[in-house]
Coordinates of C-alpha atoms in Angstrom, one line a residue:
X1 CA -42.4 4.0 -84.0
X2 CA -44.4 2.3 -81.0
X3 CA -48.3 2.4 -82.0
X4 CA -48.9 3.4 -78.0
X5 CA -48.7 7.2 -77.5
X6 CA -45.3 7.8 -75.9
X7 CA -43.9 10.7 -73.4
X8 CA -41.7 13.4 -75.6
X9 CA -37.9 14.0 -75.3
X10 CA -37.0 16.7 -73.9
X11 CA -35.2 19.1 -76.3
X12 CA -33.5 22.3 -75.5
X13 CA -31.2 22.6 -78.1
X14 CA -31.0 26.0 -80.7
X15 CA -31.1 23.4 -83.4
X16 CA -34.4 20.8 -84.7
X17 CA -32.9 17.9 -86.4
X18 CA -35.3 15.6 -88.8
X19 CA -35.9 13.1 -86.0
X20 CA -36.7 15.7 -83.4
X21 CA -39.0 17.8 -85.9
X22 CA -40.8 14.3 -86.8
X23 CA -41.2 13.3 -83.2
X24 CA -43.0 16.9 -82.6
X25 CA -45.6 16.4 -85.5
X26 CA -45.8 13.0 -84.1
X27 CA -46.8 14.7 -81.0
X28 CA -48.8 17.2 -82.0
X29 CA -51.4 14.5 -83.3
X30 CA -51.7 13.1 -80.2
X31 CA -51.9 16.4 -78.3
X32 CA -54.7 17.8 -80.9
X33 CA -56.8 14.5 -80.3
X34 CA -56.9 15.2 -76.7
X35 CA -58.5 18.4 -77.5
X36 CA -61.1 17.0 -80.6
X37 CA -64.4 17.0 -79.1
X38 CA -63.9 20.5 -77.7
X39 CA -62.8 21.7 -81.1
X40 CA -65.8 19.8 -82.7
X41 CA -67.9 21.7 -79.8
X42 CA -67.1 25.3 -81.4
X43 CA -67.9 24.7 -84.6
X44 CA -71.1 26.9 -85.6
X45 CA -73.5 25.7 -88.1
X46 CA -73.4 26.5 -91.1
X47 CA -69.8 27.7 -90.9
X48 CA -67.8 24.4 -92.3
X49 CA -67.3 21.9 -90.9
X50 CA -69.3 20.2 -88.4
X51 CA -66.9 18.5 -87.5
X52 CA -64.0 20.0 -87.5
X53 CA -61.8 18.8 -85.2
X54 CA -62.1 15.5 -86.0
X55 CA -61.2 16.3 -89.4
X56 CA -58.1 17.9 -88.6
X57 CA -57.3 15.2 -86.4
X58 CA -57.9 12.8 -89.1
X59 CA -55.4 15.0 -91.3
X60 CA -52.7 14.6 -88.7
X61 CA -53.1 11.0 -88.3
X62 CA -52.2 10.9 -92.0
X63 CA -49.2 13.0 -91.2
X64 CA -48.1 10.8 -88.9
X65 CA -48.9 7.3 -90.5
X66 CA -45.8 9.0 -93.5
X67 CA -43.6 10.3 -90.5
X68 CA -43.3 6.7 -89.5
X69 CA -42.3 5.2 -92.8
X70 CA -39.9 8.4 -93.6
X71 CA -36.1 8.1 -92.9
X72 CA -35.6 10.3 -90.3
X73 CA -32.4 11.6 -90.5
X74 CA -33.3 13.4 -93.9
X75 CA -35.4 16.8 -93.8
X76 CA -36.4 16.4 -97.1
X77 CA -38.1 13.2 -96.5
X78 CA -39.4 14.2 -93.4
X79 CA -40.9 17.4 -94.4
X80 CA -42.1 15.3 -97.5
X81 CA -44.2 13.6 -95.7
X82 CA -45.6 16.0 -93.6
X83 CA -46.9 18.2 -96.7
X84 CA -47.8 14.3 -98.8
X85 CA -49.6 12.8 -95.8
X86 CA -51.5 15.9 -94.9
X87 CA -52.8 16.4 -97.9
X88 CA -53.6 12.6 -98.4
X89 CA -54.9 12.7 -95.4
X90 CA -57.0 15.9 -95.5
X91 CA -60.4 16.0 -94.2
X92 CA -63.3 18.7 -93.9
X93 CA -62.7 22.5 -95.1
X94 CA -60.7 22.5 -91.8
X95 CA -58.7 19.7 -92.9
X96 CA -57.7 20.8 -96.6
X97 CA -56.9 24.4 -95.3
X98 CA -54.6 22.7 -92.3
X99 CA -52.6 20.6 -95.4
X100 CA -51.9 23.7 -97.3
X101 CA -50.7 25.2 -93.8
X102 CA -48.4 22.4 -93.7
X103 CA -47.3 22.3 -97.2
X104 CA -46.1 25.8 -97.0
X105 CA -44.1 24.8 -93.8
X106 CA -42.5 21.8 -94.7
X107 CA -41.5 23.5 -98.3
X108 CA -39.6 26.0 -96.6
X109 CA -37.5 23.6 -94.8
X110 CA -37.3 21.2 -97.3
X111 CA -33.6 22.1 -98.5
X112 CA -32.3 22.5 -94.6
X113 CA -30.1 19.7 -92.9
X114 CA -31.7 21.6 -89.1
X115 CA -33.8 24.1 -88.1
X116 CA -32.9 27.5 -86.1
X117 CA -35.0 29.3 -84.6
X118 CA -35.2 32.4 -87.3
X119 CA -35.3 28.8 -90.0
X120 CA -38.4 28.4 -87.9
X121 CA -40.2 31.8 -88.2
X122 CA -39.5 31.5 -91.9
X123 CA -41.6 28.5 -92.0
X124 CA -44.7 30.1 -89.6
X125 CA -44.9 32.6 -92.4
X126 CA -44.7 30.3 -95.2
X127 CA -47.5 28.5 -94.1
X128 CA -49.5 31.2 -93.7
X129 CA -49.0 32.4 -97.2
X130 CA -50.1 29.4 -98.0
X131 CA -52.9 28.7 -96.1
X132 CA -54.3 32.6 -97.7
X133 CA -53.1 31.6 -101.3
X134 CA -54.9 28.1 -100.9
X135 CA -58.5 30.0 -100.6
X136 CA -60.0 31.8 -103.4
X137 CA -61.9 34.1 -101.1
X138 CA -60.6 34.3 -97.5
X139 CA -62.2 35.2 -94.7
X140 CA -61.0 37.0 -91.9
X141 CA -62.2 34.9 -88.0
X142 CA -61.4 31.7 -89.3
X143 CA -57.5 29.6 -89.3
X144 CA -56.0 31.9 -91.3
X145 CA -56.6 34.6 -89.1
X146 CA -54.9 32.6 -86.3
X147 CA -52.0 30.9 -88.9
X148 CA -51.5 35.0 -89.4
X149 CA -51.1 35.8 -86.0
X150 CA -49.0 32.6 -85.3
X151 CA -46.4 33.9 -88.0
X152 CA -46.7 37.6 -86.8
X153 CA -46.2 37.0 -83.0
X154 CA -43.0 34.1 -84.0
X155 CA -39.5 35.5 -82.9
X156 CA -36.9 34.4 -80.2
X157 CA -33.4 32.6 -79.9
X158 CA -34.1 28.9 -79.9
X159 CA -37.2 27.1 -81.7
X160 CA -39.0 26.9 -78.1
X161 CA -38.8 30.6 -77.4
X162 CA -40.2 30.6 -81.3
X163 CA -43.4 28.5 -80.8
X164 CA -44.0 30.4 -77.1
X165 CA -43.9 33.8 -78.8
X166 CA -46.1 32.6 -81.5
X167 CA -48.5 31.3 -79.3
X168 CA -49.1 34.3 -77.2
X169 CA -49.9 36.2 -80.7
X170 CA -51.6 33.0 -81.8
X171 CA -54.4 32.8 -78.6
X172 CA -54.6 36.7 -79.0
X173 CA -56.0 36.2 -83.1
X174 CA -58.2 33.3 -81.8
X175 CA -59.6 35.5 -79.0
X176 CA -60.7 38.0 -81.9
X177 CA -62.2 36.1 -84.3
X178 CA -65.7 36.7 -82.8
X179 CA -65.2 40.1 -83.4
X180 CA -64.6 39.5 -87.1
X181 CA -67.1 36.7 -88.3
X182 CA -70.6 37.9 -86.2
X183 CA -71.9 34.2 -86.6
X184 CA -69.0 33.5 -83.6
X185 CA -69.6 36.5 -81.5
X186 CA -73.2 35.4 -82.0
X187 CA -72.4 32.0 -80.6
X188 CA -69.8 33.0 -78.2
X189 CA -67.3 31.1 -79.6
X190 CA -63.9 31.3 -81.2
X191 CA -62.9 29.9 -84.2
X192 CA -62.8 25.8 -84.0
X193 CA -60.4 25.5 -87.2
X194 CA -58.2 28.4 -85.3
X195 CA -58.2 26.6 -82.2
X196 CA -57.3 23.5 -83.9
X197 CA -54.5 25.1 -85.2
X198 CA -53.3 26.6 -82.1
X199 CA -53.5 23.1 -80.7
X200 CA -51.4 21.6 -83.1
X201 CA -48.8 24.0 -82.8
X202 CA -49.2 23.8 -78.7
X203 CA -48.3 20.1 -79.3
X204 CA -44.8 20.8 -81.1
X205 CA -43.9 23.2 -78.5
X206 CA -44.9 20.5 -75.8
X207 CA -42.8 17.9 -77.8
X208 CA -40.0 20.4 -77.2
X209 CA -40.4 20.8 -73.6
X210 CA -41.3 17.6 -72.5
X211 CA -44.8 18.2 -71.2
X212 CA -46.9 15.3 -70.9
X213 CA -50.4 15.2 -72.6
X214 CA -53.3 16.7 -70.5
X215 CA -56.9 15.1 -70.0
X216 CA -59.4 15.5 -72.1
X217 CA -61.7 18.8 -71.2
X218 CA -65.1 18.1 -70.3
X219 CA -67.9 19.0 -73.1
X220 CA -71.1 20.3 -72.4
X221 CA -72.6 23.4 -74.6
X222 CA -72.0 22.6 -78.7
X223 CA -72.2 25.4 -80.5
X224 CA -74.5 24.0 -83.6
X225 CA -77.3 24.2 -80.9
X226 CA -78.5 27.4 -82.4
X227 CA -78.0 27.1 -85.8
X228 CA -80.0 25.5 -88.5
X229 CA -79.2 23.9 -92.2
X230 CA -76.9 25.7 -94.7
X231 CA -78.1 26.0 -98.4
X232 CA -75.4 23.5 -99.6
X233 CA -76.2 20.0 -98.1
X234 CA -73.4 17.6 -98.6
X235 CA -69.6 18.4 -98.1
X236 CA -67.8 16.3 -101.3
X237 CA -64.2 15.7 -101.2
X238 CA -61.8 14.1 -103.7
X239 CA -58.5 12.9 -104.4
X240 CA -57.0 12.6 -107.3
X241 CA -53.7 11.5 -109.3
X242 CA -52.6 12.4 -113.0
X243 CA -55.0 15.2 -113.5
X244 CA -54.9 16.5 -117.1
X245 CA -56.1 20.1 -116.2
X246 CA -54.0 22.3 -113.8
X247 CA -55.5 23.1 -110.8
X248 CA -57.3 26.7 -111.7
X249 CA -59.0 24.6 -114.6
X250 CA -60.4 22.2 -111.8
X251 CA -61.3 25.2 -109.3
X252 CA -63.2 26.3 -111.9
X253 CA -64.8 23.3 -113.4
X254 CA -66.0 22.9 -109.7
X255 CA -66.6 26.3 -108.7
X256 CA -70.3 26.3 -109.9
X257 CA -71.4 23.6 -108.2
X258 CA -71.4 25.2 -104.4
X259 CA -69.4 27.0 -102.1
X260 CA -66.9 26.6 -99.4
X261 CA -64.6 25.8 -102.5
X262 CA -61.0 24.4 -101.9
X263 CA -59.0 22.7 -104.7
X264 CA -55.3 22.3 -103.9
X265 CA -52.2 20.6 -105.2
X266 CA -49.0 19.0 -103.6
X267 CA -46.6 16.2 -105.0
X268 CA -48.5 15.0 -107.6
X269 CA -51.7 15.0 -106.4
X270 CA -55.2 17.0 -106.8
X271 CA -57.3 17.6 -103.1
X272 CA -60.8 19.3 -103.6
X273 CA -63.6 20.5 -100.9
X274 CA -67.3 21.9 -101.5
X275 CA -70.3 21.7 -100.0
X276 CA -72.9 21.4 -102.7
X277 CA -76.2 19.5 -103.5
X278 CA -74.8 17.8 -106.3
X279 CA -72.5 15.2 -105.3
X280 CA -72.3 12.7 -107.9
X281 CA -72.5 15.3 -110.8
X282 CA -69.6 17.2 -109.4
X283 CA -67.1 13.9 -108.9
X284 CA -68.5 12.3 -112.0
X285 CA -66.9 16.2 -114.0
X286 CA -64.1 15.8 -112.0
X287 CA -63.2 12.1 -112.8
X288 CA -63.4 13.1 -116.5
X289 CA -59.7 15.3 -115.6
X290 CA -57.7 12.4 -113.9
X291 CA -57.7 8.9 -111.9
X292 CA -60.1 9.4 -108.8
X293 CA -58.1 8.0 -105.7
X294 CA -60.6 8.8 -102.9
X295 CA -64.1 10.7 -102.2
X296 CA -66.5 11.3 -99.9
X297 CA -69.8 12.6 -99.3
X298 CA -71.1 13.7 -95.8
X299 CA -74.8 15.2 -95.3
X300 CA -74.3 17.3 -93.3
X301 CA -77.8 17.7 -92.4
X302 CA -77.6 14.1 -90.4
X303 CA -74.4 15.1 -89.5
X304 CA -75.9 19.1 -87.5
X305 CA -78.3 15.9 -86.0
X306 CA -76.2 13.9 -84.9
X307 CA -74.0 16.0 -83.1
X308 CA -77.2 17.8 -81.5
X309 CA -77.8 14.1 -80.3
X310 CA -74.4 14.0 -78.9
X311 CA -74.8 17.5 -77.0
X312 CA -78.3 16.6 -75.5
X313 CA -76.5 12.9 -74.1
X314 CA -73.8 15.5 -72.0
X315 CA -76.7 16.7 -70.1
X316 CA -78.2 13.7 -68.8
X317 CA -77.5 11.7 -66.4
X318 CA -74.7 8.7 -66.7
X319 CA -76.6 5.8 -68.4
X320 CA -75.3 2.2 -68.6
X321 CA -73.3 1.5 -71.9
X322 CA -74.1 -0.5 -74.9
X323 CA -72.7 -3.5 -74.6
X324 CA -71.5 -4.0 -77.9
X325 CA -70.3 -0.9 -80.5
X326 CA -68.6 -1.2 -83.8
X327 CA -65.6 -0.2 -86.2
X328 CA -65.7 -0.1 -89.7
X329 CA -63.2 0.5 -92.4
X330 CA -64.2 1.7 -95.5
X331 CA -64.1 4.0 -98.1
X332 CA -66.5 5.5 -100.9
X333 CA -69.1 7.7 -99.1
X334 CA -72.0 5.1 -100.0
X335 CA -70.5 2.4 -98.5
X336 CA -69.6 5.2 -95.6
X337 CA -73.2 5.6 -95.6
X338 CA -74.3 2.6 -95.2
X339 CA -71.7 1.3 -92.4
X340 CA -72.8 4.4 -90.3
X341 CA -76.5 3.8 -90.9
X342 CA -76.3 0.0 -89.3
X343 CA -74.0 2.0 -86.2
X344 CA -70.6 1.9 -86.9
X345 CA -67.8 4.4 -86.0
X346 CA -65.7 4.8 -89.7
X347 CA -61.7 4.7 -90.3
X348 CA -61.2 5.4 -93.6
X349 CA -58.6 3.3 -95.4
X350 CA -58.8 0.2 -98.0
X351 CA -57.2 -1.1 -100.6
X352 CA -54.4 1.0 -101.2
X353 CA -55.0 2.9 -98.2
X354 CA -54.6 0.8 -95.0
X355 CA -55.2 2.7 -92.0
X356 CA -52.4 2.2 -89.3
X357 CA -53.1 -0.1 -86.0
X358 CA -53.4 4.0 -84.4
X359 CA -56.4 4.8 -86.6
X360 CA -58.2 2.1 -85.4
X361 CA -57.4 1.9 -81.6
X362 CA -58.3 5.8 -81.4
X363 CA -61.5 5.2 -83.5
X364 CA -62.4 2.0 -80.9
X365 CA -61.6 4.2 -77.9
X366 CA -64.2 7.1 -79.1
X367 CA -66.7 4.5 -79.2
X368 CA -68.7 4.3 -75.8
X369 CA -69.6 0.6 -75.7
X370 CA -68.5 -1.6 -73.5
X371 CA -66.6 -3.9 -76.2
X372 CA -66.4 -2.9 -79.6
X373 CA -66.4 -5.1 -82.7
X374 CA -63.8 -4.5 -85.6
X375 CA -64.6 -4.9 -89.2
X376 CA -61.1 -4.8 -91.2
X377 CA -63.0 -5.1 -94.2
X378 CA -59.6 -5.7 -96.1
X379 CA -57.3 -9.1 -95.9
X380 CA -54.5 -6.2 -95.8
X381 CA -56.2 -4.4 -93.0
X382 CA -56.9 -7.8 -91.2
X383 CA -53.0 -7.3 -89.3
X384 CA -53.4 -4.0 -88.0
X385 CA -56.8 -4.3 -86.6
X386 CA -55.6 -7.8 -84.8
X387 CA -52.9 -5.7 -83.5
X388 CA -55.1 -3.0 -82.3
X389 CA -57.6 -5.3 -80.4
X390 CA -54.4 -6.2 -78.3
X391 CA -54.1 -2.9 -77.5
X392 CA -57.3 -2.9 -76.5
X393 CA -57.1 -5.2 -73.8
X394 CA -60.0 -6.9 -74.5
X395 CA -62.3 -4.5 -75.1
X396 CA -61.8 -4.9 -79.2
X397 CA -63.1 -8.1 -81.0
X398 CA -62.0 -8.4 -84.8
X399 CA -64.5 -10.3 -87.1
X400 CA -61.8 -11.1 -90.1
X401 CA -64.1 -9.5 -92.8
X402 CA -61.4 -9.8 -96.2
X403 CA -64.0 -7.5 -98.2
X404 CA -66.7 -4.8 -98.0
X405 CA -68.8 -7.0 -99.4
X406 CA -68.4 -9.1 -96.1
X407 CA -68.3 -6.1 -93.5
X408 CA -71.9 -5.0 -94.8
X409 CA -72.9 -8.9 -94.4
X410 CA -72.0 -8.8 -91.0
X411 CA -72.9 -5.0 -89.7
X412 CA -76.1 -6.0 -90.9
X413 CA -76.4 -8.3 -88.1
X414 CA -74.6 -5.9 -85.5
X415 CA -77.0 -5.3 -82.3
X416 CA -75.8 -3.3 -79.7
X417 CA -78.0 -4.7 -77.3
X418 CA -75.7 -8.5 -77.6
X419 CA -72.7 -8.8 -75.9
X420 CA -69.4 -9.2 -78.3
X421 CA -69.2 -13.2 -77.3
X422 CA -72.5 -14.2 -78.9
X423 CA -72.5 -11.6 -81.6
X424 CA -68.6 -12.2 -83.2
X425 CA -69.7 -15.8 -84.3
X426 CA -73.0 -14.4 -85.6
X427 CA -71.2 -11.2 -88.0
X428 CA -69.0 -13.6 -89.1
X429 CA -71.3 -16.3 -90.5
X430 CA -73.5 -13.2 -92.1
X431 CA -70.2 -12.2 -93.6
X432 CA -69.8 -15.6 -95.1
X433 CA -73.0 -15.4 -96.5
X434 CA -71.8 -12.6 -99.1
X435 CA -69.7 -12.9 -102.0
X436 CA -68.3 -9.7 -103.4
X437 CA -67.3 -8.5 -106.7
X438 CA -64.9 -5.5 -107.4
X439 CA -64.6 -4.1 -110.6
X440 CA -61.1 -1.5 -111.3
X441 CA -58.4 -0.8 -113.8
X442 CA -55.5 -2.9 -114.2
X443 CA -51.5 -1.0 -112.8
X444 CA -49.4 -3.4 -114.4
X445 CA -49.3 -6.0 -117.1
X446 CA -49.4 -9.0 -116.1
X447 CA -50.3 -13.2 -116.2
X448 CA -52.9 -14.4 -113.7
X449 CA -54.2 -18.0 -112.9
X450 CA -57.1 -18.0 -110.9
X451 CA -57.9 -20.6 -108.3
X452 CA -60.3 -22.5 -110.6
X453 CA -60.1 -21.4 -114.5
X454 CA -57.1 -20.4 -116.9
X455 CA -54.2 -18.5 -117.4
X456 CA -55.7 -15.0 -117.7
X457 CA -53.2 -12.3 -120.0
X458 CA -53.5 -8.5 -118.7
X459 CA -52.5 -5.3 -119.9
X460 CA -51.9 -2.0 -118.2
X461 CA -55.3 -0.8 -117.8
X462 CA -57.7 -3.4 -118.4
X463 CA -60.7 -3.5 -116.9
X464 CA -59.9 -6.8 -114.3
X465 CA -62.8 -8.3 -112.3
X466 CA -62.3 -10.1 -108.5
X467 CA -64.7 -12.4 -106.9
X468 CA -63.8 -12.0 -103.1
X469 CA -60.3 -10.7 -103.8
X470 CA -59.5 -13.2 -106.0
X471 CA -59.0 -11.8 -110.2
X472 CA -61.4 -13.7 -112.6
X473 CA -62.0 -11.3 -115.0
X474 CA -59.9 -8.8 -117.9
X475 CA -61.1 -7.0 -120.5
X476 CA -64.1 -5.5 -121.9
X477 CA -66.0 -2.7 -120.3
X478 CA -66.7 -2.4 -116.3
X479 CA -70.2 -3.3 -116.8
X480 CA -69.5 -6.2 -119.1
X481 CA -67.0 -7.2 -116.2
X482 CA -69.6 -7.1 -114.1
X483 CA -72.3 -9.3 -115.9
X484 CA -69.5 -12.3 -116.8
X485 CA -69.2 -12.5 -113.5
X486 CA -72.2 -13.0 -112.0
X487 CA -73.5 -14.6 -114.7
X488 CA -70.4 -17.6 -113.4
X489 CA -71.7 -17.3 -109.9
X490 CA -75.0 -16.6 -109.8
X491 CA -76.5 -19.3 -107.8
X492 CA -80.2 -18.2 -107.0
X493 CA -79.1 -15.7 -104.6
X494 CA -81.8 -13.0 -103.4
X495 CA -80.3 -9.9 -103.6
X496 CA -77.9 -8.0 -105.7
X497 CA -76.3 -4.7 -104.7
X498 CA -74.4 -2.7 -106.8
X499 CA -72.3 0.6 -105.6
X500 CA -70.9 2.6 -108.3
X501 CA -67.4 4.4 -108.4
X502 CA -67.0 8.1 -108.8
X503 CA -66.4 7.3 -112.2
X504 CA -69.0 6.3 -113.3
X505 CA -71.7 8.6 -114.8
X506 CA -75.8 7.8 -114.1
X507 CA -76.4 6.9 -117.7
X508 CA -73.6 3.7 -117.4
X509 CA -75.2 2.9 -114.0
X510 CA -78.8 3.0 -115.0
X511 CA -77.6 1.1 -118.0
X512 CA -75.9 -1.7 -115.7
X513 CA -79.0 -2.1 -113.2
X514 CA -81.3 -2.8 -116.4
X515 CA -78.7 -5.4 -117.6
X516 CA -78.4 -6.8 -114.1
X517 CA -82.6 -6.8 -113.6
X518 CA -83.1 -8.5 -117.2
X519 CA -79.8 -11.2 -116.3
X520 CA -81.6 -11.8 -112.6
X521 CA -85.5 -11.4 -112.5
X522 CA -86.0 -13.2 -109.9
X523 CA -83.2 -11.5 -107.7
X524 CA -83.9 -7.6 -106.5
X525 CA -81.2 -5.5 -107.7
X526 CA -80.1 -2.1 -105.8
X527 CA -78.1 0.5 -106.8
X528 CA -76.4 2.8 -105.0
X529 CA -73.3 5.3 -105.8
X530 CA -70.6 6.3 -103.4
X531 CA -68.5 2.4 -104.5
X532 CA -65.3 2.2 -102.9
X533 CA -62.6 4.2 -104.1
X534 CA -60.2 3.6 -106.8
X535 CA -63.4 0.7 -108.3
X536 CA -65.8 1.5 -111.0
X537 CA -68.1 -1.0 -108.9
X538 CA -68.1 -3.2 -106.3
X539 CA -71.1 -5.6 -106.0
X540 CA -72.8 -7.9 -103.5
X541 CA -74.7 -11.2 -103.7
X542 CA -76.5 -12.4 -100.8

């Protein structure tokens, strides 16, 4: 499918085939990012997230980056990957409830070859029994409320007549959830994840219709205004593969750490949400239970800030742009961290996770600069961002960083105040001035020769060490990795930065820095958690 948003195709017909249901989720991504600031606007602090239409949106992207490798004329494989990428994909306490939504959905109409309209009701109710069964304490004002009225108010003779009937019930939930959570009514505003929701479901029924996407509604008042800090300061998420402890173990294990507590499960994999004040505790116990594929970490403090920031700029007067912002994709919340810190506007993706040429034009766009600078950050990633600087027009400029390692070197010399001409050349000689190590687990065995050194013999799980993507290393522990390496390369370099990996615990970190500082005394070593994901550590020299 065409990265460029597209009009829909008109369907009347009593039937959805695979294409035409794919096309609407499709759709409905688009349709809900019209509508993400004002859903970010009605979130009220300290009711998660703050940021929650972004986070949904984020989780539909994902939907729609498996739609478009899913053969389309199968309903299994299409409602496969609307349950696999939204819960891949799922972002925020908005997010992870929205995936469980869509799990129950796509499960009901997993064995169909079409969908009729009554096929369709059946699936409005399934995902709101899932959405409730997801949550170990529901709350009545929030998405489910609205997912219940959705499936309530669902009932006609063709799937549009379905989604119109829904809707109606739908807006009438959303309408009363300030009656049922006082925190909204004291706000006055609706639900934001219920909203979301409606506008995800307004976009299938637009697919289905024909309807072209609207503008974007003007924001003014945020909600968060007149709220303060919740007890529980960092939202924590993770993904995770081959647990060995069925999800009520996990839920749990994690239960004790904070609240706003989601753990759920689809094909395989493990999603978990919580807002706590022990990050790296928590995904360090978790890691112990299965292979960590992703995390992150948002403080939520700087994020109630930041978005107080962003309502205060609506109420003053137009002011000249930036002349140069910046795009940044990464993963592992430190790293996240860090890339927002020196001003740039996140995709999440990587190794293993490359975020589609969509992600990153829609991330540039919500970036008010007058030319923004991509960071790929991945020679995988290098593609799509190149594509999505033509999309741009020539208001995206991609500095090829292959690494992390190289995307911090050159954010660090990002200025917004420099045009994108004079600062592209400038990024990427900082990025040159890096070299990066990555640390991880071997997938496969295998026989390696590096550029400059011997045959090197793997086996399936070995701990393998790369030196700007290229593999150098097997065998031994992660931190012995680590010190073979550098000990190679180290040519008098300043500074050494280390980010750790969810699995690693504080005692094996701690251990590595003293190494490191006894190896290097002359060279300052930092150490940081929050390393990319699926990497016990990833390491700079500059």
């Amino acid at each position: 499918m065409p990265e460029q948003t597209l009009s829909p195709a008109r369907s009347a017909s009593a039937q959805l085939t695979p294409t035409q249901l794919a096309a609407a989720f499709r759709y409905a991504t688009d349709w809900l990012g019209v509508f993400r600031e004002q859903v970010n606007a009605l979130n009220v602090y300290p009711v998660p997230d703050g940021d929650t239409g972004t986070n949904m949106h984020l989780t539909m992207q994902s939907v729609r980056r498996e739609l478009d490798t899913a053969q389309e004329t199968s309903m299994a494989a299409v409602s496969k990957a609307i349950a696999y990428g939204a819960l891949l994909g799922a972002r925020g306490n908005s997010g992870v409830i929205l995936s469980q939504l869509l799990k129950g959905f796509s499960d009901s109409i997993r064995e169909l070859t079409s969908v009729n309209a009554q096929q369709l009701v059946s699936a409005l109710q399934a995902a709101q029994k899932a959405g409730y069964g997801a949550v170990m304490k529901p709350v009545e004002g929030t998405i489910l409320s609205v997912a219940r009225g959705l499936a309530d108010g669902a009932k006609g003779e063709t799937p549009e007549m379905v989604l119109e009937n829904a809707l109606i019930a739908g807006q009438a939930a959303l309408d009363y959830t300030p009656e049922q959570l006082p925190v909204l009514k004291q706000a006055g505003v609706v639900d934001s994840g219920g909203q979301g929701y409606l506008y995800v479901v307004q976009g299938l029924l637009a697919s289905l219709r024909g309807d072209a996407l609207p503008p974007a509604p003007e924001v003014t008042v945020y909600a968060q205004e007149g709220f303060e800090n919740e007890e529980f300061g960092y939202c924590t998420e993770f993904l995770m593969e081959k647990a060995t402890m069925p999800i009520e173990g996990i839920r749990e294990l994690v239960a004790p750490f904070g609240d706003s507590l989601l753990v759920v499960g689809a094909e395989g994999y493990v999603k978990g949400h919580i807002h706590t004040n022990e990050p790296d505790a928590l995904l360090a116990t978790v890691a112990r239970h299965g292979r960590m594929l992703k995390t992150k970490v948002e403080d939520m403090s700087e994020q109630h800030t930041e978005i107080l920031a962003q309502a205060g700029s609506t109420s003053r007067a137009e002011e000249e742009l930036p002349k140069s912002g910046m795009v940044a994709v990464a993963s592992g919340y430190g790293l996240v961290k860090l890339f927002r810190s020196l001003g740039a506007r996140i995709v999440s993706g990587g190794q293993t996770a490359n975020p589609s040429v969509q992600d990153i034009v829609d991330a540039a766009r919500s970036v008010s600069a007058e030319r923004v600078i991509i960071l790929p950050n991945n020679k995988n990633v290098l593609m799509a961002a190149q594509k999505a600087a033509e999309l741009l027009e020539g208001r995206g400029v991609v500095v090829p960083t292959r690494t992390l390692g190289q995307g911090i070197g050159a954010a660090l010399a990002f200025s917004t105040d420099t045009d994108a001409d004079t600062l592209a050349p400038s990024m990427q000689e900082a990025a040159g001035a890096v070299t990066t190590f990555e640390v991880t687990h071997a997938s496969r065995t295998t026989s390696v020769t590096p550029q400059n050194g011997p045959e090197i013999h793997i086996t399936d799980g070995d701990v393998i060490g790369l030196m700007d993507d290229d593999l150098i290393h097997a065998g031994g522990t992660s931190e012995d990795a680590v010190l073979a390496m550098l000990n190679q390369h180290y040519a008098g370099q300043e500074i050494i930065t280390v980010f750790s990996g969810a699995a690693v615990t504080a005692e094996q970190q701690q251990g590595l820095t003293a190494r490191l500082q006894e190896a290097f005394p002359v060279a300052e070593v930092e150490a940081h958690t929050g390393g990319p994901d699926l990497y016990d550590y990833l390491v700079t020299m500059e």
